[in-house]
């Protein structure tokens, strides 16, 4: 069944070409996009089922054997990420179609939107499946190139201004990544992840630390880890709502995925684990303090996004099976929740005419459905007990306590404080935008007339809310999957064996 | 095999010049910086592979072949950098079209904080009400910079 592995990359790429060809027929274009992403979701689910036995699926592209040719590897972690990302991209696509239909497609040039969106998906899946560093780089470039188009779509003054920051910072991180690739190739003579796993161990410690820091730097910018996160809250909020949502949910997590993959496979006992833990602590606290100070919902959510990247780094930095498992669980939870919240923010903007807290009010009475759509994922993000946010944080805290080091305890304390501050920030949004009485003359009241939320937009947001809430129900089996994925990652051997099994049949 | 010293120095110079240009506020210079950095990285990758004759079977004996993989990677990287540079140039043009210059501007939050600081200062001493924004300079000079002319 290895022929399934390249499909999540190929189908969106072909779909992008097709939607570009039929750009004059918007209805057909929408149908093709939805069909392609549904098929991708189907394949992703099939891959997750196939890797359940524990053996990664490997495809050697073009039939060239492993160290020379390009390999695509779908192990448990990659398959899990594929399923979540496909589900989220599909929901966001439906949301944006709803928005396009409601607005008469006047404000967004849909002809470019669908191909760019599908290419973005292809880049994300390619990064998840990449079996060598250079292919990972190409995956990043595909998704970044598409994201440049999406973030500046419409090319208004504010989008160009904020897009400039985003593009230049992303290009810089790509150049750092490419430099790291050049140096790693010079040091080891290979870029195949499975082969690197053995060869990097033989290098002197100082050289390993240098290479590891360069990769961490490049991925840290993409994942918005604290000292490198300033670009994110400035560039994400100005894009159109579905674009912000899919960026917030997926793009930073691709960076986190790359960190997980390289840390576990290439530098398992690397000397930089403490650096990762310190960065995690700073990302959490500085991010959430930024969120508390914001008065705009989208900017506030961007800061919580930065802050919660810290939780995933916490798990990665612990480098134990429990920590990694918690981190992977948190990535899955956070992709869904953060996307949902940004979609809900888009609905708030539609209903209230703005996302500035000073000018919103009384939305709970004006739009009760919207209230539910925001309230559930918001509580989930803050980590209120029955939700998956709580379970993910609990897993990480347990891993931290089990580690027992001073830094780990500090991070446990930091996690709890961050969680409380998230609740405070979210509570402020709820109080000001939803709970307070509608203020006279505010835009919420003036916009209340005739502003009905499109059913497709509400429906897709609702689907994601249900998915996020449903994580609680399947938390047991999901945690089982992440734990086994973490064990395999730390073991390294199944991955390496699967890649080189092709070589000697 | 030891790396070619001249190439190593060239890589260093390209990186240094690229980083210096990246620190400029003017988007055109940032693009030039990224181009230089990109070329520096490409040369760096080339240095990582073995030297030798053309890697074609039958032309060069196998031990004396150059490493073809680095060249393949550089070709890919060049194509990607080309696309990104084209996009950045389009953005610089659009920025110039919309605002009359292509300087990277302060973000909203920074400007709000600056305005607040200026207001506070204005309350303390009344004689400095001017607000000087480094992003807004003489538009004519900006236009010249867009076309690549030295200021």
XYZ file of C-alpha atoms in Angstrom, chain A residues 83-454:
372
model
C -4.956 13.610 9.272
C -5.233 16.683 11.490
C -3.905 19.097 8.872
C -6.167 17.679 6.145
C -9.241 17.959 8.386
C -8.404 21.534 9.329
C -7.600 22.687 5.795
C -10.855 21.180 4.530
C -12.929 22.995 7.173
C -11.165 26.301 6.529
C -11.690 25.878 2.780
C -15.431 25.427 3.300
C -15.412 28.492 5.562
C -13.671 30.608 2.943
C -16.076 29.381 0.262
C -18.933 30.469 2.520
C -17.315 33.855 2.961
C -16.684 34.205 -0.778
C -20.285 33.308 -1.606
C -21.631 35.780 0.947
C -19.441 38.646 -0.203
C -19.985 38.037 -3.893
C -16.258 37.400 -4.308
C -15.677 41.102 -4.734
C -13.164 41.625 -1.967
C -10.963 38.587 -2.553
C -9.656 37.509 -5.946
C -10.808 33.909 -5.724
C -9.114 32.942 -8.993
C -5.731 32.992 -7.221
C -7.047 31.922 -3.854
C -7.891 28.290 -4.602
C -4.646 27.319 -6.402
C -2.540 29.061 -3.755
C -4.489 27.357 -0.978
C -4.033 23.904 -2.528
C -0.302 24.503 -3.056
C -0.053 25.519 0.587
C -1.619 22.172 1.515
C 0.814 20.327 -0.762
C 3.755 22.099 0.893
C 2.521 21.203 4.375
C 2.005 17.524 3.512
C 5.364 17.384 1.726
C 7.098 18.735 4.818
C 5.377 16.073 6.956
C 6.356 13.241 4.613
C 9.893 14.379 3.756
C 12.533 11.744 4.388
C 15.540 13.940 3.748
C 16.529 17.428 4.799
C 16.540 18.947 1.340
C 13.050 17.685 0.604
C 11.966 19.194 3.917
C 13.443 22.489 2.724
C 11.551 22.219 -0.561
C 8.337 21.458 1.356
C 8.870 24.586 3.447
C 9.503 26.676 0.350
C 6.349 25.395 -1.360
C 4.178 26.276 1.605
C 5.941 29.597 2.151
C 5.616 30.660 -1.486
C 1.888 29.936 -1.346
C 1.607 31.691 2.011
C 3.234 34.853 0.601
C 0.494 35.007 -2.007
C -2.254 34.299 0.529
C -1.098 36.791 3.159
C -0.900 39.672 0.673
C -4.043 38.715 -1.242
C -5.794 41.869 -2.403
C -2.539 43.823 -1.863
C -4.044 46.579 0.279
C -1.757 48.995 2.059
C -1.844 47.273 5.454
C -1.431 43.791 3.965
C 1.615 44.888 1.977
C 3.105 46.477 5.074
C 2.610 43.430 7.295
C 3.299 41.019 4.448
C 6.730 42.586 3.953
C 7.729 41.679 7.500
C 6.444 38.151 7.039
C 8.132 37.538 3.687
C 11.519 38.942 4.656
C 11.622 37.071 7.973
C 10.547 33.814 6.303
C 13.171 34.213 3.574
C 15.829 34.787 6.196
C 14.842 31.629 8.061
C 14.905 29.678 4.788
C 18.424 30.941 4.073
C 19.556 29.879 7.548
C 18.004 26.453 6.951
C 19.760 26.171 3.583
C 23.073 27.156 5.155
C 22.573 24.455 7.784
C 21.847 21.956 5.009
C 25.056 22.935 3.194
C 27.107 22.548 6.370
C 25.504 19.225 7.304
C 26.172 17.880 3.819
C 29.782 19.048 4.020
C 30.209 17.375 7.409
C 28.490 14.064 6.703
C 28.115 13.646 2.938
C 24.410 12.857 3.096
C 21.074 14.544 3.697
C 18.922 11.442 4.100
C 17.454 11.654 7.599
C 17.834 7.937 8.273
C 21.473 7.943 7.184
C 22.207 11.175 9.051
C 20.922 9.553 12.237
C 24.006 7.314 12.278
C 26.576 9.683 10.807
C 25.890 12.744 12.961
C 26.518 10.722 16.129
C 30.115 10.226 15.026
C 30.824 13.960 14.786
C 32.546 15.871 17.610
C 30.199 17.444 20.177
C 31.024 21.053 19.314
C 30.233 20.518 15.642
C 26.988 18.743 16.548
C 25.985 21.672 18.738
C 26.709 24.128 15.923
C 24.634 22.213 13.370
C 21.841 21.634 15.871
C 21.663 25.317 16.810
C 21.469 26.358 13.156
C 18.549 23.997 12.539
C 16.865 25.120 15.768
C 17.320 28.752 14.727
C 15.759 28.158 11.311
C 12.813 26.142 12.663
C 12.484 28.431 15.682
C 11.721 31.375 13.405
C 9.089 29.343 11.550
C 7.558 28.042 14.782
C 7.649 31.515 16.411
C 9.713 30.586 19.470
C 10.156 33.573 21.780
C 13.193 35.606 20.793
C 12.273 34.890 17.167
C 8.507 35.372 17.431
C 8.044 39.125 17.009
C 7.048 38.816 13.352
C 3.957 36.706 14.020
C 1.546 39.038 15.854
C 2.412 41.789 13.370
C 1.766 39.858 10.198
C -1.010 37.321 10.839
C -3.947 39.515 11.947
C -4.236 41.648 8.790
C -4.831 38.765 6.365
C -8.374 37.611 5.588
C -9.938 35.477 8.342
C -9.601 31.979 6.786
C -5.979 32.657 5.801
C -5.082 33.803 9.307
C -6.830 30.738 10.709
C -5.019 28.199 8.553
C -1.654 29.941 9.069
C -2.128 30.073 12.820
C -3.203 26.459 12.982
C -0.761 24.844 10.595
C 2.321 26.832 9.605
C 3.863 27.264 13.031
C 3.115 23.589 13.763
C 5.079 22.540 10.686
C 8.029 24.290 12.324
C 7.319 22.421 15.567
C 7.058 19.150 13.628
C 10.458 19.833 12.021
C 11.935 20.486 15.467
C 10.482 17.212 16.801
C 11.748 15.247 13.795
C 15.281 16.634 13.774
C 15.706 16.670 17.553
C 14.683 13.053 17.985
C 16.154 11.528 14.852
C 19.336 13.557 14.354
C 20.337 14.842 17.784
C 18.790 12.462 20.349
C 21.265 13.261 23.133
C 22.117 16.677 21.768
C 23.569 19.232 24.170
C 20.886 21.821 23.332
C 17.994 20.310 25.345
C 18.394 22.881 28.126
C 18.356 25.722 25.599
C 15.048 24.382 24.278
C 13.600 24.277 27.801
C 14.640 27.868 28.566
C 13.220 29.010 25.210
C 9.989 27.166 26.066
C 9.663 28.980 29.392
C 10.327 32.383 27.831
C 7.960 31.710 24.913
C 5.136 30.777 27.297
C 5.450 33.689 29.681
C 6.395 36.496 27.294
C 3.747 35.395 24.800
C 0.912 35.320 27.304
C 1.947 38.650 28.870
C 1.724 40.103 25.370
C -1.753 38.610 24.969
C -3.000 40.124 28.228
C -2.029 43.595 27.030
C -3.901 43.421 23.725
C -7.206 45.100 22.943
C -7.818 43.454 19.585
C -9.121 39.869 19.455
C -6.988 38.781 16.508
C -3.786 40.206 17.961
C -4.634 38.690 21.330
C -5.125 35.277 19.731
C -1.818 35.644 17.857
C -0.038 36.183 21.161
C -1.713 33.154 22.745
C -0.549 31.197 19.700
C 3.062 32.218 20.381
C 2.627 31.472 24.068
C 1.269 27.961 23.563
C 4.123 27.008 21.219
C 6.048 27.032 24.494
C 4.050 24.025 25.747
C 5.113 21.932 22.760
C 8.759 22.969 23.189
C 8.469 22.010 26.863
C 7.598 18.451 25.882
C 10.315 18.311 23.213
C 12.952 19.692 25.577
C 12.215 17.029 28.194
C 13.221 14.439 25.562
C 11.431 11.682 27.472
C 8.789 9.450 25.979
C 6.086 11.006 28.163
C 7.201 14.538 27.296
C 7.248 13.905 23.558
C 3.894 12.162 23.727
C 2.431 15.162 25.533
C 3.972 17.524 22.978
C 2.500 15.609 20.027
C -0.909 15.482 21.715
C -0.665 19.213 22.327
C 0.224 19.883 18.690
C -2.878 17.987 17.539
C -5.081 19.799 20.060
C -3.604 23.202 19.324
C -3.867 23.000 15.526
C -7.601 22.445 15.808
C -8.328 24.889 18.632
C -6.274 27.814 17.373
C -7.792 27.514 13.894
C -11.298 27.398 15.384
C -10.666 30.496 17.479
C -9.435 32.484 14.488
C -12.452 31.371 12.455
C -14.684 32.461 15.334
C -12.829 35.789 15.414
C -13.628 36.134 11.710
C -17.307 35.565 12.510
C -17.122 38.151 15.311
C -15.633 40.632 12.868
C -18.483 39.923 10.469
C -21.183 40.246 13.096
C -19.782 43.132 15.094
C -17.990 44.935 12.284
C -14.694 44.954 14.188
C -12.454 42.837 16.419
C -11.448 45.717 18.692
C -12.660 44.957 22.206
C -13.439 48.599 23.012
C -16.075 48.724 20.328
C -17.720 45.336 20.774
C -20.392 44.435 23.289
C -23.416 42.318 23.972
C -22.640 39.710 21.336
C -23.897 36.945 23.633
C -27.406 38.338 23.332
C -27.156 39.471 19.711
C -25.610 36.237 18.423
C -25.884 33.372 20.926
C -24.653 30.761 18.437
C -21.490 32.768 17.886
C -21.089 32.912 21.649
C -21.038 29.110 21.859
C -18.666 28.866 18.888
C -16.180 31.132 20.641
C -16.749 29.975 24.203
C -16.072 26.233 23.799
C -12.673 26.479 22.016
C -11.689 29.399 24.268
C -12.210 27.290 27.399
C -10.446 24.449 25.623
C -7.431 26.671 24.941
C -7.248 27.816 28.546
C -7.303 24.184 29.724
C -10.570 23.840 31.658
C -10.903 20.216 32.872
C -13.080 18.162 30.582
C -11.444 19.564 27.430
C -8.423 18.296 25.516
C -6.408 21.403 26.422
C -6.525 20.293 30.030
C -5.560 16.715 29.141
C -2.631 17.876 26.996
C -1.348 20.193 29.701
C -1.815 17.466 32.315
C 0.273 15.070 30.222
C 3.047 17.662 29.911
C 2.951 18.534 33.606
C 3.202 14.856 34.561
C 6.170 14.454 32.230
C 7.768 17.538 33.782
C 7.275 16.231 37.321
C 8.621 12.826 36.310
C 11.743 14.511 34.926
C 12.301 16.123 38.320
C 15.069 18.577 37.338
C 15.069 22.160 38.618
C 14.422 23.542 35.138
C 11.567 21.062 34.619
C 9.901 22.186 37.866
C 10.323 25.814 36.831
C 8.567 24.961 33.567
C 5.770 23.166 35.407
C 5.181 26.348 37.410
C 5.418 28.453 34.257
C 2.866 26.226 32.492
C 0.338 26.632 35.285
C 0.769 30.410 35.391
C 0.497 30.632 31.595
C -2.672 28.558 31.680
C -4.218 30.879 34.279
C -3.212 33.984 32.344
C -4.695 32.462 29.175
C -7.947 32.043 31.071
C -7.711 35.678 32.158
C -7.072 36.928 28.608
C -9.895 34.812 27.191
C -12.182 35.877 30.051
C -11.517 39.504 29.199
C -12.566 38.930 25.596
C -15.695 37.154 26.801
C -16.602 39.898 29.269
C -16.034 42.815 26.925
C -17.266 41.412 23.636
C -20.011 38.998 24.671
C -21.161 39.499 28.235
C -21.391 43.274 28.618
C -24.583 44.975 27.489
C -24.604 46.264 23.923
C -23.308 49.791 23.996
C -25.362 52.498 22.344
C -23.938 53.560 19.033
C -21.325 50.819 18.935
C -20.686 49.120 15.673
C -22.181 45.893 17.032
C -25.571 47.503 17.314
C -25.395 49.310 14.003
C -24.204 46.182 12.249
C -26.901 44.104 13.900
C -29.403 44.968 11.235
C -29.459 42.528 8.357
C -26.103 40.956 9.184
C -26.881 37.287 9.093
C -23.904 34.955 9.388
C -23.575 32.727 6.320
